[in-house]
CSV table of C-alpha atoms and ligand atoms in Angstrom, one decimal:
chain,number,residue,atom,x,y,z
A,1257,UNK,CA,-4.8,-13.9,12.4
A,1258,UNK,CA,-1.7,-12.6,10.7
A,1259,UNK,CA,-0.5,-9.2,11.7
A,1260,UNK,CA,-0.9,-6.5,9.2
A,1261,UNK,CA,2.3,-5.1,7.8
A,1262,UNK,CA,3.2,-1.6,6.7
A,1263,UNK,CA,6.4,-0.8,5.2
A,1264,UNK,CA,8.0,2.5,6.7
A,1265,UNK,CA,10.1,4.5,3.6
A,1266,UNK,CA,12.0,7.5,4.9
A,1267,UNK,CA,14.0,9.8,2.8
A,1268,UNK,CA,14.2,13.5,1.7
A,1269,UNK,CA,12.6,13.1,-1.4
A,1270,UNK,CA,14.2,16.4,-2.9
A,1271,UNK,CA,12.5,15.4,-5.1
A,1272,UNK,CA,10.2,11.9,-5.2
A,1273,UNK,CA,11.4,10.1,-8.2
A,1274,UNK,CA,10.1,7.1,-10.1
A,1275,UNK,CA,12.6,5.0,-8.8
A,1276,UNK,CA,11.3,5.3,-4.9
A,1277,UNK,CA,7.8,4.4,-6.1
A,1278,UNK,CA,9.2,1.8,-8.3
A,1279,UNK,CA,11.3,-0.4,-5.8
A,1280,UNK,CA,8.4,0.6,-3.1
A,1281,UNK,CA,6.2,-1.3,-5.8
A,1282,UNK,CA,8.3,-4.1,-5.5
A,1283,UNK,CA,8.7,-4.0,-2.1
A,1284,UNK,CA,5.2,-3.9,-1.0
A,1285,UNK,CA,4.5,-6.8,-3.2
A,1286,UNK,CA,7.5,-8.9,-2.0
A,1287,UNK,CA,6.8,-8.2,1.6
A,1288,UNK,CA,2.8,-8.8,1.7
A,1289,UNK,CA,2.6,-5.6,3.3
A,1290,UNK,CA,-0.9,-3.6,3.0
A,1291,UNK,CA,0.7,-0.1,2.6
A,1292,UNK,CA,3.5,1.9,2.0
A,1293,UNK,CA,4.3,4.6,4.0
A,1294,UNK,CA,6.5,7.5,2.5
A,1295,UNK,CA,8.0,9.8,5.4
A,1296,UNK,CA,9.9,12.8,4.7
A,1297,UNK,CA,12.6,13.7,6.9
A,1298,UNK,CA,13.2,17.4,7.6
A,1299,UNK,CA,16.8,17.0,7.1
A,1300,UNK,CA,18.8,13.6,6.8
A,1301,UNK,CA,21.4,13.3,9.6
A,1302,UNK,CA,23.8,11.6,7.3
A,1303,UNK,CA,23.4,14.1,4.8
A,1304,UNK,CA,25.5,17.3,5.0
A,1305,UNK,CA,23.3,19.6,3.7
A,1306,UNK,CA,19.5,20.8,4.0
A,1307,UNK,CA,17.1,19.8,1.3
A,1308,UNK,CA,16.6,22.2,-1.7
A,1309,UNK,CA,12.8,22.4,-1.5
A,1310,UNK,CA,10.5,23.3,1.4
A,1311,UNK,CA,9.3,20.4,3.6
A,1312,UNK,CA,6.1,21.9,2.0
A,1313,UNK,CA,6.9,21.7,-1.4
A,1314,UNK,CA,8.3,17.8,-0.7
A,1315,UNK,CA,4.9,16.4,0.7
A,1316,UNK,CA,3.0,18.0,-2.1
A,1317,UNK,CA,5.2,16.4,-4.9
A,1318,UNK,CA,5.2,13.1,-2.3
A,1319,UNK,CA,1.6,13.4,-2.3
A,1320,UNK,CA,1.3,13.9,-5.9
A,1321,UNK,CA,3.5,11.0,-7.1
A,1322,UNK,CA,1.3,8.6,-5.1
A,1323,UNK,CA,-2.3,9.3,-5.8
A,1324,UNK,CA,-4.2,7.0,-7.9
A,1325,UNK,CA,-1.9,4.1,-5.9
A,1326,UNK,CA,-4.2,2.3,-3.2
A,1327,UNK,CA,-1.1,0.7,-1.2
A,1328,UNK,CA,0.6,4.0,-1.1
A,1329,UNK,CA,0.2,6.8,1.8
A,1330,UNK,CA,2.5,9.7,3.2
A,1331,UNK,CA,3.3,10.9,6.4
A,1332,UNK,CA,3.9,14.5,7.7
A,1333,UNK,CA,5.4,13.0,11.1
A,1334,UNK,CA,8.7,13.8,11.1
A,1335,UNK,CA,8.3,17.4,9.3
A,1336,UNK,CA,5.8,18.4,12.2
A,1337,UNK,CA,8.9,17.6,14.7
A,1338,UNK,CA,11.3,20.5,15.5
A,1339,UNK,CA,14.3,18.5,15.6
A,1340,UNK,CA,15.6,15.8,13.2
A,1341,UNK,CA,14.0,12.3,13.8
A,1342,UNK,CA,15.7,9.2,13.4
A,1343,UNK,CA,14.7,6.2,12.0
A,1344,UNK,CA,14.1,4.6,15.2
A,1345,UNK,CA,12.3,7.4,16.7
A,1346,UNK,CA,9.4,7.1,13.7
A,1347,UNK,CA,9.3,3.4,13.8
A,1348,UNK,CA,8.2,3.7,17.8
A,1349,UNK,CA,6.0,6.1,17.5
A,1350,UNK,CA,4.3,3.9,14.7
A,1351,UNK,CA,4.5,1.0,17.0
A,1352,UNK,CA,2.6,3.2,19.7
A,1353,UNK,CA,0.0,4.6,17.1
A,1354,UNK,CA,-0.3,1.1,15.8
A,1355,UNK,CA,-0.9,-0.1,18.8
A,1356,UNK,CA,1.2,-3.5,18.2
A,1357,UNK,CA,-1.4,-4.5,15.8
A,1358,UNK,CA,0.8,-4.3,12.9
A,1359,UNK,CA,4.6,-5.5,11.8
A,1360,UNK,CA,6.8,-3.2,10.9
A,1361,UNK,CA,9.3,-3.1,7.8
A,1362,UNK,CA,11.5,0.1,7.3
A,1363,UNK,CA,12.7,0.3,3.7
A,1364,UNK,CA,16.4,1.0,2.5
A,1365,UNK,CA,18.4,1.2,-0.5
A,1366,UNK,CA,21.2,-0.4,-1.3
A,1367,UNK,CA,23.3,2.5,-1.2
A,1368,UNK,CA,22.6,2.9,2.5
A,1369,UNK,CA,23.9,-0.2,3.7
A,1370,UNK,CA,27.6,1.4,4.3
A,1371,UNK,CA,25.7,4.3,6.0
A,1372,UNK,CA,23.9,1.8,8.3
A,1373,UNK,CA,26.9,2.1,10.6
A,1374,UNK,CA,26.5,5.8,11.1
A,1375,UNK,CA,22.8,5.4,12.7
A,1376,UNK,CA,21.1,6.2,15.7
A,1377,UNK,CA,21.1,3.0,17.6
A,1378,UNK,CA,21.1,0.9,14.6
A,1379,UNK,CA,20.8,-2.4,16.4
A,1380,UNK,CA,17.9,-1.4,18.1
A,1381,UNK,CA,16.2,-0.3,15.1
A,1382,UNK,CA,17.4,-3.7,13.0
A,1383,UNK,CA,15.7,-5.7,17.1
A,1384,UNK,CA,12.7,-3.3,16.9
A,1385,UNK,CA,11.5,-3.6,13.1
A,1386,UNK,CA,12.2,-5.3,10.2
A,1387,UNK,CA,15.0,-3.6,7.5
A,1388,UNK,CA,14.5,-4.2,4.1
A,1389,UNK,CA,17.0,-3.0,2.0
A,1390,UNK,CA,16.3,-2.8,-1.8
A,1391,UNK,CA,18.7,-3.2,-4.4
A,1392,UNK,CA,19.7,0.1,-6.4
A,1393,UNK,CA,21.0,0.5,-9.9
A,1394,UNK,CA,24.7,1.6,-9.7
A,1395,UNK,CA,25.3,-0.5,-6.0
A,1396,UNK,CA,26.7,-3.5,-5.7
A,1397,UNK,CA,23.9,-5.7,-3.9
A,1398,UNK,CA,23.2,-5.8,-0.4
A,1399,UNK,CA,26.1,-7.7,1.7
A,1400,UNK,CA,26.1,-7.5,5.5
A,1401,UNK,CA,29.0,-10.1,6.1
A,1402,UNK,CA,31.3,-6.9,7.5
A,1403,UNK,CA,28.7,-6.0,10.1
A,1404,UNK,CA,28.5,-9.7,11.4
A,1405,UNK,CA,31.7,-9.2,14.3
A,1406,UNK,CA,30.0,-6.0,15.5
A,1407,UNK,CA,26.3,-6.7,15.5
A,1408,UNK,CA,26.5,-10.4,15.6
A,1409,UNK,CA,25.1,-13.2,13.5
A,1410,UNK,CA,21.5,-13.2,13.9
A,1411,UNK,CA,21.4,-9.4,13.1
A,1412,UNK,CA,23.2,-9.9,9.7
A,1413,UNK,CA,21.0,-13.1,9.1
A,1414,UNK,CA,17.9,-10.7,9.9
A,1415,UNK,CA,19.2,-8.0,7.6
A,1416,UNK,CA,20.3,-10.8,5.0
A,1417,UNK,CA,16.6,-12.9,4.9
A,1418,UNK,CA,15.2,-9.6,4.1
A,1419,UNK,CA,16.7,-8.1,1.1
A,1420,UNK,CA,14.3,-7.3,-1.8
A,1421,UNK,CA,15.4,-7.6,-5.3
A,1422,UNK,CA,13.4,-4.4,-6.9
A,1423,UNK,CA,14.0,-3.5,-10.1
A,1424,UNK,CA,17.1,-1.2,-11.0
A,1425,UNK,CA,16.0,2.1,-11.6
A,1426,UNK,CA,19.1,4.4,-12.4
A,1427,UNK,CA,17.1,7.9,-10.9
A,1428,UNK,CA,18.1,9.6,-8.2
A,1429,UNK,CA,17.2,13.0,-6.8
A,1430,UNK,CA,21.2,14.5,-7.4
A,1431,UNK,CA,20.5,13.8,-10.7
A,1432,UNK,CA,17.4,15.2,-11.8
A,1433,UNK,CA,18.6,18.4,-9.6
A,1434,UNK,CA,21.4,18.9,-11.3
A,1435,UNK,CA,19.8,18.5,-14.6
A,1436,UNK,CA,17.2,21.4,-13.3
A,1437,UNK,CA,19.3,23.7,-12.5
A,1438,UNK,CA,21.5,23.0,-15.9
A,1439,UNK,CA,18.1,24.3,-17.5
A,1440,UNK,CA,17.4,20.8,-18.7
A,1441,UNK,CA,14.4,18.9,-17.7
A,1442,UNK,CA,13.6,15.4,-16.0
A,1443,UNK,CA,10.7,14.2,-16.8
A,1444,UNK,CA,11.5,10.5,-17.9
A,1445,UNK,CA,12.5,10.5,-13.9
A,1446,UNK,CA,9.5,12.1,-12.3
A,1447,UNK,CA,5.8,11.3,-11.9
A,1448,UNK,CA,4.3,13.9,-14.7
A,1449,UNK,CA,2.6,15.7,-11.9
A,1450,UNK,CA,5.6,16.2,-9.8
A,1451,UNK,CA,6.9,17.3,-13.3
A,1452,UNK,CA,4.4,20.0,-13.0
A,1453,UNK,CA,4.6,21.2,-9.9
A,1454,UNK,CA,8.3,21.7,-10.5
A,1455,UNK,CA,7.9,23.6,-13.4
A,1456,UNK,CA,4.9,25.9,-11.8
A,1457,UNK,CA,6.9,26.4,-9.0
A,1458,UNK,CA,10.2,27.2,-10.9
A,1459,UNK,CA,12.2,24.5,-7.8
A,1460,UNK,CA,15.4,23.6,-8.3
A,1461,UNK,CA,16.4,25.9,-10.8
A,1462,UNK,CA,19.4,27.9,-9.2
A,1463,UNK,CA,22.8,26.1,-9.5
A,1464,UNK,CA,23.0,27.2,-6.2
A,1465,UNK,CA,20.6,24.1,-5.3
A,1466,UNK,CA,23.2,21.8,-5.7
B,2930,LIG,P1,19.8,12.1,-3.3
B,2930,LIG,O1,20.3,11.9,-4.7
B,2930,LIG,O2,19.4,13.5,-3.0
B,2930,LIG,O3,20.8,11.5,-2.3
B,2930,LIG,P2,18.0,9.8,-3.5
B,2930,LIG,O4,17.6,9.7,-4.9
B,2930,LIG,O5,19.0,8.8,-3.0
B,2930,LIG,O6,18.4,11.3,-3.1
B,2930,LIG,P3,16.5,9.8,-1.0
B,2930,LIG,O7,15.3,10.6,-0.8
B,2930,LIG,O8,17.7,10.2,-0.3
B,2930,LIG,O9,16.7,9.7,-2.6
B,2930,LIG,O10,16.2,8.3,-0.8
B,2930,LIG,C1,15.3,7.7,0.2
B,2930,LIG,C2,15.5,6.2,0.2
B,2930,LIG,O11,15.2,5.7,-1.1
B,2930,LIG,C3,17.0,5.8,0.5
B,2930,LIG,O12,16.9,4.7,1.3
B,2930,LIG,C4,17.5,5.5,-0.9
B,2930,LIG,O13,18.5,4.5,-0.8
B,2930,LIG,C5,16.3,4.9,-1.6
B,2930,LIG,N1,16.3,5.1,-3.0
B,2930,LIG,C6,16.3,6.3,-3.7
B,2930,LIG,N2,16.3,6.1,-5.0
B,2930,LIG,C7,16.4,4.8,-5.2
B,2930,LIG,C8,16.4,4.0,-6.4
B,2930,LIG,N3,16.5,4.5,-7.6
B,2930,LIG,N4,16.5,2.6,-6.2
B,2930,LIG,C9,16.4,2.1,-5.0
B,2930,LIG,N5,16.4,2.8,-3.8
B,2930,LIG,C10,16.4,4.1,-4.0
């Protein structure tokens, strides 16, 4: 019997817009997986500042964004950790929970791929799972040609076989931040209930949250 797949999506989601749920429709689809998993990182290591809004606050709107959608789920795994997990780190402990019974995607944007570099034992994570990267509005699509002299040819082939060409959905979370705190809403970018929750709980409205 086939193994079950699950798609692993990291990120801060400061906050979850409607273009991670979008592509992570896509992807889901594309890859024949049975869920996606959203995970919240406490901080990203690549990113040089902290996220706006609590870890709290970001698995509630997470958690709001994806009810109602049966292939969706969330994970608190990396927010219950003291120290900053890396992408490898979540994909074992997945492998261990999961027993091996399942195969393992993690999901990227486009706009990651000249980041990939800058990750914790990268190679291992590209061996140990399966990296999907997902086109983004505004990003040239995915090309891993550089990356073939230092991580060889069947890494970049792996990367390559397993792009996903999601819809582009020009959202980020800078954006509808800095919209926020201009005073401004964002709710052609959000779920309506994360729209909510943001107003109710008055987040992102300092300029200082930039
Ligand atoms: P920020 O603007 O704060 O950097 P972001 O909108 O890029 O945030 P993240 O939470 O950092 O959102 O993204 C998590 C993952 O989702 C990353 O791999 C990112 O490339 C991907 N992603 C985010 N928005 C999109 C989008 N509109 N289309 C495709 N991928 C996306």
């Amino acid at each position: 019997m086939a193994k079950e797949r699950i798609a692993l999506f990291g990120g801060t989601f400061d906050p979850i817009h409607l273009g991670h749920t979008g592509v992570a429709a896509r992807a889901v689809e594309h890859i024949g997986a049975q869920k996606v998993v959203f995970i919240p990182a406490k901080r990203s290591p690549l990113k040089g500042f902290l996220p706006v809004a609590s870890d709290e606050d970001r698995l509630r709107m997470i958690a709001l964004a994806i009810a109602g959608s049966a292939s969706f789920e969330v994970s608190d795994c990396e927010l219950r950790k003291a120290a900053p997990s890396y992408s490898l780190e979540t994909v074992r402990q997945f492998q261990t929970d999961y027993g091996g019974e399942s195969s393992l995607f993690w999901l990227i944007g486009a706009d990651s791929v000249d980041d990939l570099t800058h990750w914790y034992r990268i190679t291992d994570l590209i061996d140990t799972c399966v990296v999907s990267t997902m086109y983004r509005a505004g990003c040239e699509p995915p090309d891993f040609t550089r990356f073939e002299p230092i991580w060889g040819r069947e890494r970049v082939e792996k990367l390559r076989k397993n792009v996903v060409e999601t819809p582009l959905i020009d959202i980020s979370s800078t954006e509808i931040r800095s919209r926020l705190a201009a005073g401004d809403d964002a709710d052609d970018m959000l779920h309506p209930a994360v729209a909510d929750y943001i107003r109710e709980r008055g987040l992102y409205r300092s300029k200082a949250a930039l």
